[in-house]
C-alpha cells in the first residue's frame, strides 16, 4: 500500500477533477506483477494502468491481489467502471485504503466486487489516501473546494510596506515553492484589488507543470482591466461579481472571461456561494493569493481551511497586515474568540520558514 500511495503522488494535478489514485498488483507468491496511477483526466484510471502493465509484462493476474488507494469506481464517466475491469481480469482480492466519497460510487464498487466473489479489505493507508485527495473529498462531501490561503510576510507579520511595496519579502526558494503549491491547485483565486495594484500573472512559472490552474477573480464591480496580465496565459478566467455592467462584461468576455454574478446582502460577492459554484465546476483545491482585505473577508466568513505562510527573517514594523478585520464583531476583547489553528508542518526553505496551519476541525468531514 505504501508503494500504491507513492504511485498516487506521481499522478499530479492533471487528473483534476478526478482523485489521484495508485494501484499495485501482487501475485500469490508476493511478486509485484503490475502497477499504475491515474492518468490525465479522460485517461485510464490507476487499476486499468496496473492491469495494462501486468499484461505488457506477460503476467497473469488471475487470483492476484490489487492494492488500491481508493475504492474502484463503479460508474460510467469518461472511462468505464474500474471494479468491472478488476472482476473481468480475475483479481481475487482487493485491498483499498478508503471508500470513494463520490455519491456515484460510495461503496457500490466494493459491493460489486464482493458480489462477483472478490475478497475486499478496506482501511490500510486511509489517512494518507484521504489527505492526498483532501480537495476531492471536500468537493464530494461538503460541496466546496478545499481552500488554502497563501501568505508571504516578515517575521512580524507584514506582507508589504505602507506604500504597498512587497517584492520581494521572501527569497527564491520560497517563491518557487509557492509556485509548486499553485501548480497542484485546481484554481488560483485573487481579488480585483491585487489585479489593479500589482497586475500579476498568477500563473505557474518557477516550476514545471503539465497544466496551468484556472484563475478566479473576486471583482464586485467588474473593475478588472481587459488588458490585465491575468489574460496572458490564455487559461480560463472566472470572474465573480455582485452586478453586471454590460459594457464592462462584454469587454472582459471578449478576452475569454466567464462572469458570474453572486451578490450578497451587502452588494459584494457572496463568497460562500462562490465556493459552491467553483465545486460545481470541478474545483478540488482552491489556492488563494490576495490582499489583506479579501484575506480578511474569507477568514471572517469561514471560507478558509488551511494557511500556507512563508515567513522571512526580517522585521518591517509599520506595514500591510496578512489579513484585516477577520472577526465579524470587530477587535477581540477576549482570547476565547481567536481563530484556532493546528500546525501541520514547519519547514525551512532557504532562509525562510514555511508553515502549513489548518483551521482546527475543518477536515472533520
Coordinates of C-alpha atoms in Angstrom, one line a residue:
X1 CA 0.0 0.0 0.0
X2 CA 2.9 2.3 0.7
X3 CA 4.0 1.7 -2.9
X4 CA 0.5 2.4 -4.2
X5 CA 0.4 5.7 -2.3
X6 CA 3.7 6.7 -3.7
X7 CA 2.3 6.0 -7.2
X8 CA -0.7 8.1 -6.4
X9 CA 1.5 11.0 -5.6
X10 CA 3.0 10.7 -9.0
X11 CA -0.4 11.2 -10.6
X12 CA -0.1 15.0 -10.3
X13 CA -2.7 17.8 -10.7
X14 CA -3.6 16.9 -14.3
X15 CA -6.0 14.3 -13.0
X16 CA -8.4 17.0 -11.8
X17 CA -11.2 16.8 -11.2
X18 CA -10.6 13.1 -10.6
X19 CA -8.7 12.0 -7.5
X20 CA -5.1 10.9 -7.6
X21 CA -5.0 7.1 -7.2
X22 CA -2.3 4.4 -7.3
X23 CA -2.6 0.7 -7.7
X24 CA -0.2 -2.3 -7.3
X25 CA -1.0 -5.8 -8.3
X26 CA 0.7 -8.6 -6.4
X27 CA 0.7 -12.3 -7.3
X28 CA 0.2 -15.1 -4.8
X29 CA 3.9 -15.5 -4.3
X30 CA 4.3 -11.9 -3.3
X31 CA 5.8 -10.6 -6.5
X32 CA 4.6 -7.3 -7.9
X33 CA 3.3 -8.0 -11.4
X34 CA 1.7 -4.7 -12.3
X35 CA 1.4 -1.1 -11.2
X36 CA 0.0 2.2 -12.3
X37 CA -1.6 5.5 -11.4
X38 CA -4.4 7.7 -12.6
X39 CA -3.7 9.5 -15.9
X40 CA -4.7 12.9 -17.1
X41 CA -8.4 13.5 -16.9
X42 CA -10.2 11.4 -19.5
X43 CA -7.4 8.8 -19.5
X44 CA -7.2 5.4 -17.8
X45 CA -7.5 5.1 -14.0
X46 CA -4.9 3.5 -11.8
X47 CA -6.4 0.0 -11.8
X48 CA -6.6 -0.1 -15.6
X49 CA -3.0 1.1 -15.9
X50 CA -1.9 -1.6 -13.5
X51 CA -3.7 -4.3 -15.5
X52 CA -2.1 -3.0 -18.7
X53 CA 1.3 -3.0 -17.0
X54 CA 0.8 -6.6 -16.0
X55 CA -0.3 -7.6 -19.5
X56 CA 2.7 -5.8 -21.0
X57 CA 5.0 -7.9 -18.7
X58 CA 3.1 -11.1 -19.7
X59 CA 1.9 -11.7 -16.2
X60 CA -1.4 -13.4 -15.4
X61 CA -3.5 -11.5 -12.8
X62 CA -5.9 -14.3 -12.1
X63 CA -6.2 -14.7 -8.3
X64 CA -3.8 -11.7 -7.7
X65 CA -4.4 -9.0 -5.1
X66 CA -4.9 -5.4 -6.1
X67 CA -3.7 -2.8 -3.6
X68 CA -5.5 0.5 -4.5
X69 CA -5.6 3.8 -2.6
X70 CA -9.3 4.5 -3.3
X71 CA -12.4 2.3 -3.9
X72 CA -12.5 1.2 -7.5
X73 CA -15.2 3.2 -9.3
X74 CA -18.4 1.6 -10.3
X75 CA -19.9 4.2 -12.7
X76 CA -19.5 5.1 -16.3
X77 CA -17.9 8.5 -16.7
X78 CA -15.1 9.4 -19.2
X79 CA -14.0 5.8 -18.6
X80 CA -15.6 2.5 -17.7
X81 CA -16.0 1.1 -14.2
X82 CA -12.7 0.0 -12.7
X83 CA -14.4 -2.6 -10.5
X84 CA -15.7 -4.3 -13.6
X85 CA -12.2 -4.3 -15.1
X86 CA -10.8 -6.0 -12.0
X87 CA -13.5 -8.6 -12.0
X88 CA -13.1 -9.3 -15.7
X89 CA -9.3 -9.8 -15.2
X90 CA -9.9 -12.4 -12.4
X91 CA -8.5 -10.4 -9.5
X92 CA -9.1 -12.4 -6.3
X93 CA -8.6 -9.8 -3.6
X94 CA -8.8 -6.1 -3.4
X95 CA -7.2 -4.1 -0.6
X96 CA -8.4 -0.5 -0.7
X97 CA -7.4 2.4 1.6
X98 CA -10.7 4.2 1.7
X99 CA -14.2 4.3 0.2
X100 CA -14.9 6.8 -2.6
X101 CA -16.9 9.7 -1.3
X102 CA -18.4 10.3 -4.8
X103 CA -22.2 9.6 -4.4
X104 CA -22.0 7.7 -7.8
X105 CA -19.6 5.2 -6.1
X106 CA -19.8 5.4 -2.3
X107 CA -19.5 1.7 -1.5
X108 CA -21.0 0.4 -4.8
X109 CA -17.6 -0.6 -6.1
X110 CA -17.0 -2.7 -3.1
X111 CA -20.5 -4.3 -3.3
X112 CA -20.0 -5.3 -7.0
X113 CA -16.6 -6.8 -6.2
X114 CA -17.9 -8.8 -3.3
X115 CA -20.9 -9.9 -5.4
X116 CA -18.5 -11.2 -8.0
X117 CA -16.7 -13.3 -5.4
X118 CA -13.7 -10.9 -4.9
X119 CA -12.5 -10.6 -1.3
X120 CA -12.4 -6.9 -0.2
X121 CA -10.4 -5.3 2.7
X122 CA -10.7 -1.6 3.5
X123 CA -8.5 0.6 5.7
X124 CA -4.8 0.4 5.2
X125 CA -3.4 3.8 4.3
X126 CA -6.8 5.5 4.8
X127 CA -5.4 8.7 6.4
X128 CA -2.7 9.2 3.8
X129 CA -5.1 8.5 0.9
X130 CA -7.7 10.9 2.1
X131 CA -5.0 13.6 2.7
X132 CA -3.6 13.1 -0.7
X133 CA -7.1 13.9 -2.1
X134 CA -8.4 16.3 0.5
X135 CA -9.8 18.6 -2.2
X136 CA -11.7 15.8 -3.9
X137 CA -13.1 14.6 -0.5
X138 CA -14.1 18.2 0.3
X139 CA -15.9 18.7 -3.0
X140 CA -17.8 15.5 -2.8
X141 CA -18.8 15.7 0.9
X142 CA -19.0 19.5 1.6
X143 CA -19.8 20.6 -1.9
X144 CA -17.0 23.2 -1.7
X145 CA -13.3 23.1 -2.6
X146 CA -10.5 22.8 -0.1
X147 CA -9.4 26.4 0.3
X148 CA -5.7 27.1 1.0
X149 CA -4.6 30.7 1.6
X150 CA -1.0 31.6 0.8
X151 CA 0.7 34.5 2.5
X152 CA 4.3 35.7 2.4
X153 CA 5.3 38.0 5.3
X154 CA 8.1 39.3 7.5
X155 CA 8.6 37.8 10.9
X156 CA 6.4 40.5 12.4
X157 CA 3.5 39.5 10.0
X158 CA 3.8 42.3 7.4
X159 CA 3.1 41.5 3.8
X160 CA 4.4 44.8 2.5
X161 CA 5.3 48.4 3.3
X162 CA 2.7 51.0 3.9
X163 CA 3.2 52.2 0.3
X164 CA 2.4 48.8 -1.0
X165 CA 5.9 47.6 -1.9
X166 CA 6.2 43.9 -1.3
X167 CA 8.7 42.5 -3.8
X168 CA 10.5 40.5 -2.5
X169 CA 10.0 39.7 1.1
X170 CA 10.9 36.1 0.8
X171 CA 13.8 34.5 -1.1
X172 CA 13.8 32.5 -4.3
X173 CA 13.3 29.0 -2.7
X174 CA 10.1 30.2 -1.0
X175 CA 8.8 31.8 -4.2
X176 CA 9.4 28.6 -6.2
X177 CA 7.7 26.5 -3.5
X178 CA 4.7 28.9 -3.7
X179 CA 4.5 28.2 -7.5
X180 CA 4.6 24.4 -6.7
X181 CA 1.5 24.9 -4.5
X182 CA -0.2 26.9 -7.2
X183 CA 0.5 24.1 -9.7
X184 CA -1.2 21.4 -7.5
X185 CA -4.4 23.5 -7.1
X186 CA -7.3 23.3 -9.5
X187 CA -7.7 27.1 -9.4
X188 CA -5.9 30.2 -8.1
X189 CA -8.1 33.0 -6.6
X190 CA -7.3 36.6 -6.1
X191 CA -9.1 39.9 -5.7
X192 CA -9.5 42.8 -8.1
X193 CA -7.5 45.0 -5.7
X194 CA -4.5 42.8 -6.3
X195 CA -5.1 42.8 -10.1
X196 CA -5.3 46.6 -10.1
X197 CA -2.3 47.2 -7.8
X198 CA 0.1 44.5 -8.9
X199 CA -1.2 43.4 -12.3
X200 CA 0.2 39.9 -11.6
X201 CA 0.0 36.9 -13.9
X202 CA -0.6 34.4 -11.1
X203 CA 0.4 31.5 -13.4
X204 CA 3.0 28.8 -12.7
X205 CA 6.4 29.7 -14.0
X206 CA 9.0 28.8 -11.4
X207 CA 8.3 25.0 -11.5
X208 CA 7.4 22.6 -14.3
X209 CA 3.7 21.9 -14.6
X210 CA 1.6 19.8 -17.0
X211 CA -1.2 22.4 -17.0
X212 CA -2.0 25.9 -15.7
X213 CA -4.7 26.2 -13.0
X214 CA -7.8 28.2 -13.7
X215 CA -7.8 31.7 -12.4
X216 CA -10.6 33.1 -10.2
X217 CA -11.1 36.9 -9.6
X218 CA -13.4 38.3 -6.9
X219 CA -14.5 41.6 -8.6
X220 CA -17.8 43.0 -7.3
X221 CA -18.0 45.9 -9.8
X222 CA -16.1 44.4 -12.8
X223 CA -13.1 46.7 -12.5
X224 CA -10.7 44.1 -14.0
X225 CA -8.9 45.7 -17.0
X226 CA -9.3 43.8 -20.2
X227 CA -5.6 44.1 -20.8
X228 CA -4.6 42.7 -17.4
X229 CA -1.8 40.2 -17.3
X230 CA -4.1 37.5 -15.9
X231 CA -5.3 37.0 -19.5
X232 CA -1.8 36.4 -21.0
X233 CA -1.6 32.7 -20.5
X234 CA -4.9 32.0 -22.3
X235 CA -6.3 29.9 -19.5
X236 CA -9.9 30.1 -18.2
X237 CA -10.5 33.2 -16.1
X238 CA -13.7 33.1 -13.9
X239 CA -14.8 36.5 -12.6
X240 CA -17.3 36.6 -9.7
X241 CA -19.2 39.9 -9.5
X242 CA -22.0 41.4 -7.5
X243 CA -23.7 43.1 -10.5
X244 CA -23.2 43.1 -14.3
X245 CA -22.2 46.2 -16.1
X246 CA -22.9 45.1 -19.7
X247 CA -20.2 47.2 -21.4
X248 CA -17.5 46.0 -18.9
X249 CA -18.8 42.5 -19.0
X250 CA -18.6 42.3 -22.8
X251 CA -15.1 43.6 -22.9
X252 CA -14.0 41.0 -20.4
X253 CA -15.9 38.2 -22.1
X254 CA -14.1 39.2 -25.3
X255 CA -10.9 38.3 -23.5
X256 CA -12.3 34.9 -22.6
X257 CA -13.5 35.6 -19.1
X258 CA -16.6 33.9 -17.7
X259 CA -18.6 36.2 -15.5
X260 CA -20.9 35.0 -12.7
X261 CA -23.0 37.4 -10.5
X262 CA -23.4 36.2 -7.0
X263 CA -24.3 39.2 -4.8
X264 CA -24.8 39.1 -1.1
X265 CA -26.9 41.4 1.0
X266 CA -24.1 44.0 1.2
X267 CA -23.7 44.3 -2.5
X268 CA -20.5 42.3 -2.6
X269 CA -19.7 38.8 -3.9
X270 CA -21.3 36.0 -1.8
X271 CA -18.1 34.1 -1.1
X272 CA -19.8 31.0 0.3
X273 CA -22.0 30.8 -2.9
X274 CA -18.9 31.3 -5.0
X275 CA -17.2 28.3 -3.4
X276 CA -20.2 26.1 -4.1
X277 CA -20.2 27.3 -7.7
X278 CA -16.5 26.5 -8.0
X279 CA -17.1 23.0 -6.7
X280 CA -19.8 22.5 -9.3
X281 CA -17.2 23.5 -11.9
X282 CA -14.9 20.7 -10.6
X283 CA -12.5 22.7 -8.4
X284 CA -11.0 20.4 -5.8
X285 CA -8.3 22.7 -4.3
X286 CA -8.5 26.5 -4.4
X287 CA -5.3 28.4 -3.8
X288 CA -5.8 31.9 -2.6
X289 CA -3.3 34.7 -3.2
X290 CA -4.9 38.0 -2.4
X291 CA -4.6 41.2 -0.4
X292 CA -5.3 41.8 3.2
X293 CA -8.9 42.9 2.6
X294 CA -10.1 39.8 0.7
X295 CA -8.0 37.6 3.0
X296 CA -9.8 39.1 6.0
X297 CA -13.2 38.6 4.3
X298 CA -12.6 35.0 3.5
X299 CA -11.3 34.2 7.0
X300 CA -14.2 36.2 8.6
X301 CA -16.8 34.3 6.6
X302 CA -15.3 30.9 7.4
X303 CA -14.2 30.2 3.8
X304 CA -10.6 29.2 4.6
X305 CA -9.5 25.7 5.5
X306 CA -5.7 26.0 5.6
X307 CA -3.0 28.6 5.7
X308 CA 0.3 28.4 3.7
X309 CA 2.5 31.0 5.3
X310 CA 6.1 31.9 4.3
X311 CA 7.9 34.0 7.0
X312 CA 11.1 35.8 6.1
X313 CA 13.7 36.6 8.8
X314 CA 13.0 40.3 8.6
X315 CA 11.2 43.0 10.6
X316 CA 9.3 45.7 8.8
X317 CA 7.4 47.4 11.6
X318 CA 4.6 49.6 10.1
X319 CA 3.2 47.9 7.0
X320 CA 0.4 45.8 5.5
X321 CA -1.1 43.0 7.6
X322 CA -1.6 39.5 6.3
X323 CA -5.4 39.9 6.8
X324 CA -7.6 42.6 8.1
X325 CA -10.9 42.5 10.1
X326 CA -11.1 38.8 10.4
X327 CA -13.6 38.9 13.2
X328 CA -17.2 40.0 12.4
X329 CA -17.7 41.8 15.7
X330 CA -14.5 43.9 15.4
X331 CA -11.4 43.7 17.6
X332 CA -11.4 40.9 20.1
X333 CA -11.7 41.7 23.8
X334 CA -11.0 38.1 24.9
X335 CA -8.7 35.4 23.6
X336 CA -11.6 33.0 23.7
X337 CA -12.6 34.4 20.3
X338 CA -9.4 33.7 18.4
X339 CA -9.4 31.5 15.3
X340 CA -7.8 28.3 16.4
X341 CA -5.2 26.7 14.1
X342 CA -3.3 23.4 14.0
X343 CA 0.3 23.3 12.7
X344 CA 0.6 20.6 10.0
X345 CA 4.2 21.3 9.1
X346 CA 7.0 23.7 9.7
X347 CA 10.0 23.6 7.3
X348 CA 13.0 25.8 6.3
X349 CA 13.2 26.9 2.7
X350 CA 16.5 28.6 2.1
X351 CA 16.5 31.5 4.7
X352 CA 12.7 31.5 5.1
X353 CA 10.2 29.5 7.1
X354 CA 7.2 27.7 5.6
X355 CA 4.3 27.0 7.9
X356 CA 1.2 25.0 6.9
X357 CA -1.5 25.6 9.5
X358 CA -5.0 24.1 9.3
X359 CA -8.1 25.7 10.8
X360 CA -9.0 23.5 13.7
X361 CA -11.7 20.9 12.9
X362 CA -12.0 21.9 9.2
X363 CA -11.0 18.5 8.0
X364 CA -13.7 16.7 10.0
X365 CA -16.0 15.8 7.1

